Amino acid sequence: MGGSVAGVVERESIGEAPVEQVDFALIGHQESWRAAADVLAVLRGPEHARLPDDEIKDILPWIPPRVVCHVEVGSILNRKIVRAKARGLYIDSFIPPDCLGAGYVHENIARVRAAAACAIKAGAKIVSLGGFSSILIEGNFDQLPEQYDTVFTTGNTLTVGFIVQGIKKMCALEGRDLSRSTLLIVGATGDVGSGCARCLAPLVKRMLLSARNVDRLRRLIAELESDGVQAEIATDVLGPTFPRNDPQRFSAEADLVICAASLASPSLLLDRIAPDAIICDAGYPKNLSPSAHVPGVKVFFGGLGQVTGGLTFAPDFHGILNRHPFPDVVHGCLLEGMALALDRRFEPFSQGRGFITPERVAEMETIAARHGIYLAPLYNAEGPLALTTSTSTRRISATLHA
């Protein structure tokens, strides 16, 4: 095992080669063992055979957070590629995919801290926190190392923007009147979930909010009601391991659903959801369980954007770090740092929990669009969504989480 670890760690020249500047850094982790295996295969180089699955699971916890590759993103204006570019690094925290639960919080925060230290040492001006990295740190930025001239953003504002845009686009494709819809948000008290609530509450007929922490739910509802919006608590949809205050209500009534819970694995069932519902799975890892049976629903993956000005990795991690059926698609949390770097706005745009407002989302969307970063084409586990979607019964495929 030691030789396998060394084969990954010793190739530091891949990520540590000098560059002219480091405008941004992206901190992330892999959501599946298959994805982790693909990353290790590139790091070890084509001269080495792929490691067996059991060996990967043995060695991954021993790999320290480190720079994996260089990233360059281009800006585009009026359909023409312009000279503006931003250069950065992708840093993997190497959190094992099956160690995202509450029992590993301290170890995972230590990994995010170490990854942040890599970004600071490299001189990154702004750092985006991807996946569970942002969830671990969103309310605890004081846990990051001393930052000097480096600023950090969770990237959640742009993520919310792309989720909301995706909901609006799916409603348009399905001929759904958003103003007559009942929206359920699962994971409503998180930074992303609460941001979606603030943006969509004025646009829907009825809003149902679900989360583990009922006290936070009540505070969010009080905030929305102070702005003239009515919302209700729906704690029953998360399953038997979560509070179930209203076991007979809500989940079967929602025709729009946003899944943004911080689940360690895809375990959400939503068995009693409305048969014609539109479901946006915006989790990382995905929220919906592979065994969930959702007759007639329309599922799409949310919170994703597409770079139109060019995105390159060195070494080439295309299709590995961005595992999507369309080119140059990236999670909004990471794109936020890239967009801010292209705009030369090195500021902690998204920090803390509960500060995402429609005004902040509109500002971030404008910054991204200015550089050719837009909502990604919609897709789900079955592939790209056509202009019209089928209403046939679907079983969410296990390939959703491959």
Short mmCIF file of C-alpha atoms in Angstrom, two decimals, residues 13-226:
data_model
loop_
_atom_site.label_atom_id
_atom_site.label_comp_id
_atom_site.label_asym_id
_atom_site.label_seq_id
_atom_site.Cartn_x
_atom_site.Cartn_y
_atom_site.Cartn_z
CA SER A 13 5.34 18.32 -10.04
CA ILE A 14 1.98 17.86 -11.78
CA GLY A 15 0.26 20.33 -9.50
CA GLU A 16 3.15 22.30 -8.07
CA ALA A 17 4.87 23.48 -11.28
CA PRO A 18 5.30 27.26 -11.18
CA VAL A 19 2.67 29.35 -12.94
CA GLU A 20 2.59 33.07 -13.69
CA GLN A 21 -0.26 33.65 -11.30
CA VAL A 22 -2.89 31.82 -9.32
CA ASP A 23 -6.10 33.81 -9.57
CA PHE A 24 -8.32 31.17 -8.01
CA ALA A 25 -8.31 27.77 -6.36
CA LEU A 26 -11.09 25.21 -6.27
CA ILE A 27 -11.38 22.84 -3.31
CA GLY A 28 -13.43 19.72 -3.84
CA HIS A 29 -13.76 15.97 -3.30
CA GLN A 30 -15.18 13.04 -5.22
CA GLU A 31 -18.72 11.85 -4.56
CA SER A 32 -18.15 8.22 -5.57
CA TRP A 33 -15.40 5.62 -5.44
CA ARG A 34 -15.49 5.35 -9.21
CA ALA A 35 -14.74 9.06 -9.55
CA ALA A 36 -11.97 8.79 -6.96
CA ALA A 37 -10.46 5.86 -8.87
CA ASP A 38 -10.43 7.91 -12.08
CA VAL A 39 -8.65 10.81 -10.35
CA LEU A 40 -5.99 8.48 -8.92
CA ALA A 41 -5.48 6.86 -12.33
CA VAL A 42 -4.61 10.23 -13.90
CA LEU A 43 -2.35 11.19 -11.00
CA ARG A 44 -0.45 7.89 -11.19
CA GLY A 45 0.03 8.28 -14.93
CA PRO A 46 -0.72 6.08 -17.95
CA GLU A 47 2.37 3.97 -17.32
CA HIS A 48 0.70 2.45 -14.25
CA ALA A 49 -2.19 0.00 -14.24
CA ARG A 50 -5.39 1.07 -12.51
CA LEU A 51 -5.52 0.10 -8.87
CA PRO A 52 -8.06 -2.51 -7.71
CA ASP A 53 -11.12 -1.12 -5.95
CA ASP A 54 -10.21 -2.58 -2.57
CA GLU A 55 -6.74 -1.05 -2.74
CA ILE A 56 -8.16 2.38 -3.63
CA LYS A 57 -10.38 2.23 -0.54
CA ASP A 58 -7.34 1.36 1.54
CA ILE A 59 -5.03 4.11 0.28
CA LEU A 60 -7.34 7.07 -0.31
CA PRO A 61 -7.64 8.00 3.40
CA TRP A 62 -3.83 8.22 3.54
CA ILE A 63 -3.51 10.71 0.69
CA PRO A 64 -3.20 14.28 2.03
CA PRO A 65 -5.08 17.16 0.39
CA ARG A 66 -3.02 18.37 -2.56
CA VAL A 67 -3.05 20.20 -5.86
CA VAL A 68 -4.36 17.89 -8.55
CA CYS A 69 -4.19 20.06 -11.68
CA HIS A 70 -3.99 23.52 -13.17
CA VAL A 71 -7.23 25.08 -14.43
CA GLU A 72 -7.62 27.89 -16.96
CA VAL A 73 -10.97 29.52 -17.70
CA GLY A 74 -11.65 31.96 -20.53
CA SER A 75 -14.10 34.84 -20.77
CA ILE A 76 -16.43 35.33 -23.72
CA LEU A 77 -18.28 38.49 -24.67
CA ASN A 78 -20.89 38.90 -27.40
CA ARG A 79 -20.12 35.37 -28.62
CA LYS A 80 -16.46 36.23 -29.15
CA ILE A 81 -13.67 34.83 -27.05
CA VAL A 82 -11.72 37.71 -25.56
CA ARG A 83 -8.29 37.83 -24.04
CA ALA A 84 -9.48 37.75 -20.44
CA LYS A 85 -8.45 34.53 -18.74
CA ALA A 86 -8.11 33.39 -15.16
CA ARG A 87 -5.64 30.75 -14.03
CA GLY A 88 -6.09 28.56 -11.03
CA LEU A 89 -5.68 25.21 -9.32
CA TYR A 90 -7.96 22.35 -8.40
CA ILE A 91 -7.17 20.97 -4.93
CA ASP A 92 -8.71 17.68 -3.88
CA SER A 93 -9.26 17.18 -0.17
CA PHE A 94 -9.43 13.40 -0.75
CA ILE A 95 -12.32 12.94 1.66
CA PRO A 96 -13.32 9.27 1.22
CA PRO A 97 -16.75 9.09 -0.45
CA ASP A 98 -18.17 6.95 2.36
CA CYS A 99 -16.89 9.26 5.12
CA LEU A 100 -19.23 12.23 4.64
CA GLY A 101 -21.45 11.53 7.63
CA ALA A 102 -21.62 13.36 10.93
CA GLY A 103 -19.20 10.93 12.54
CA TYR A 104 -16.36 12.23 10.36
CA VAL A 105 -16.91 15.99 10.75
CA HIS A 106 -13.67 16.69 12.64
CA GLU A 107 -11.53 14.67 10.25
CA ASN A 108 -13.15 16.29 7.23
CA ILE A 109 -12.78 19.82 8.57
CA ALA A 110 -9.08 19.05 9.09
CA ARG A 111 -8.86 17.98 5.44
CA VAL A 112 -10.58 21.15 4.24
CA ARG A 113 -8.21 23.21 6.40
CA ALA A 114 -5.23 21.43 4.86
CA ALA A 115 -6.61 22.01 1.36
CA ALA A 116 -7.14 25.69 2.21
CA ALA A 117 -3.54 25.88 3.40
CA CYS A 118 -2.45 24.53 -0.03
CA ALA A 119 -4.41 27.30 -1.74
CA ILE A 120 -2.94 29.98 0.51
CA LYS A 121 0.60 28.65 -0.01
CA ALA A 122 0.06 28.74 -3.78
CA GLY A 123 -0.92 32.40 -3.58
CA ALA A 124 -4.52 31.94 -4.74
CA LYS A 125 -6.43 35.21 -4.58
CA ILE A 126 -9.87 33.62 -4.19
CA VAL A 127 -10.88 30.07 -3.23
CA SER A 128 -14.21 28.36 -3.97
CA LEU A 129 -15.33 25.57 -1.66
CA GLY A 130 -17.08 22.71 -3.45
CA GLY A 131 -19.44 20.00 -2.22
CA PHE A 132 -19.20 19.12 1.46
CA SER A 133 -16.27 21.54 1.79
CA SER A 134 -18.70 24.47 1.76
CA ILE A 135 -21.20 22.72 4.06
CA LEU A 136 -18.48 22.05 6.64
CA ILE A 137 -17.19 25.61 6.55
CA GLU A 138 -20.21 27.78 5.64
CA GLY A 139 -20.90 28.69 9.26
CA ASN A 140 -17.34 28.23 10.51
CA PHE A 141 -14.99 30.34 8.43
CA ASP A 142 -12.92 30.91 11.56
CA GLN A 143 -11.87 27.25 11.22
CA LEU A 144 -9.84 28.09 8.10
CA PRO A 145 -6.13 28.85 8.48
CA GLU A 146 -4.87 32.43 8.63
CA GLN A 147 -5.74 33.78 5.20
CA TYR A 148 -3.31 36.61 4.44
CA ASP A 149 -4.26 37.84 0.94
CA THR A 150 -6.52 34.88 0.09
CA VAL A 151 -10.32 35.15 0.35
CA PHE A 152 -12.80 32.28 0.47
CA THR A 153 -16.32 31.87 -0.90
CA THR A 154 -18.70 28.93 -0.56
CA GLY A 155 -19.96 29.60 -4.08
CA ASN A 156 -23.52 29.06 -2.87
CA THR A 157 -24.94 32.26 -4.35
CA LEU A 158 -24.30 31.20 -7.94
CA THR A 159 -25.47 27.68 -7.11
CA VAL A 160 -28.80 29.11 -5.96
CA GLY A 161 -29.01 31.21 -9.12
CA PHE A 162 -28.60 28.16 -11.37
CA ILE A 163 -31.12 26.12 -9.33
CA VAL A 164 -33.73 28.86 -9.64
CA GLN A 165 -33.01 29.29 -13.36
CA GLY A 166 -33.36 25.54 -13.83
CA ILE A 167 -36.72 25.45 -12.05
CA LYS A 168 -38.01 28.28 -14.24
CA LYS A 169 -36.73 26.59 -17.41
CA MET A 170 -38.28 23.23 -16.53
CA CYS A 171 -41.61 24.88 -15.75
CA ALA A 172 -41.51 26.61 -19.13
CA LEU A 173 -40.66 23.35 -20.94
CA GLU A 174 -43.48 21.53 -19.16
CA GLY A 175 -46.02 24.32 -19.60
CA ARG A 176 -46.20 24.68 -15.83
CA ASP A 177 -47.42 27.97 -14.31
CA LEU A 178 -44.93 28.69 -11.54
CA SER A 179 -47.38 31.04 -9.82
CA ARG A 180 -49.86 28.17 -9.37
CA SER A 181 -47.31 25.66 -8.07
CA THR A 182 -46.62 24.23 -4.62
CA LEU A 183 -42.87 24.14 -3.97
CA LEU A 184 -41.22 21.81 -1.46
CA ILE A 185 -37.61 22.50 -0.47
CA VAL A 186 -35.79 19.63 1.24
CA GLY A 187 -32.83 20.94 3.22
CA ALA A 188 -34.46 24.35 3.51
CA THR A 189 -32.36 25.71 6.38
CA GLY A 190 -29.00 25.22 4.67
CA ASP A 191 -27.40 28.10 2.86
CA VAL A 192 -28.51 26.86 -0.57
CA GLY A 193 -31.98 25.78 0.54
CA SER A 194 -32.77 29.02 2.35
CA GLY A 195 -31.44 31.02 -0.61
CA CYS A 196 -33.78 29.15 -2.94
CA ALA A 197 -36.65 29.82 -0.54
CA ARG A 198 -36.02 33.57 -0.57
CA CYS A 199 -35.76 33.68 -4.35
CA LEU A 200 -38.77 31.50 -5.17
CA ALA A 201 -41.20 32.27 -2.32
CA PRO A 202 -42.64 35.36 -4.06
CA LEU A 203 -43.11 33.41 -7.30
CA VAL A 204 -45.04 30.30 -6.17
CA LYS A 205 -48.53 29.79 -4.79
CA ARG A 206 -47.46 27.79 -1.74
CA MET A 207 -44.13 26.93 -0.14
CA LEU A 208 -43.31 23.90 2.02
CA LEU A 209 -40.02 23.79 3.89
CA SER A 210 -38.38 20.64 5.20
CA ALA A 211 -35.20 20.21 7.26
CA ARG A 212 -33.89 18.38 10.32
CA ASN A 213 -33.81 21.42 12.59
CA VAL A 214 -37.35 22.59 13.31
CA ASP A 215 -36.19 25.69 15.22
CA ARG A 216 -34.23 26.91 12.19
CA LEU A 217 -37.25 26.16 10.01
CA ARG A 218 -39.46 28.33 12.20
CA ARG A 219 -36.95 31.19 12.07
CA LEU A 220 -36.82 30.97 8.27
CA ILE A 221 -40.61 30.93 8.05
CA ALA A 222 -40.80 33.97 10.33
CA GLU A 223 -38.31 35.75 8.06
CA LEU A 224 -40.35 34.92 4.94
CA GLU A 225 -43.62 35.90 6.59
CA SER A 226 -42.15 39.27 7.56
#
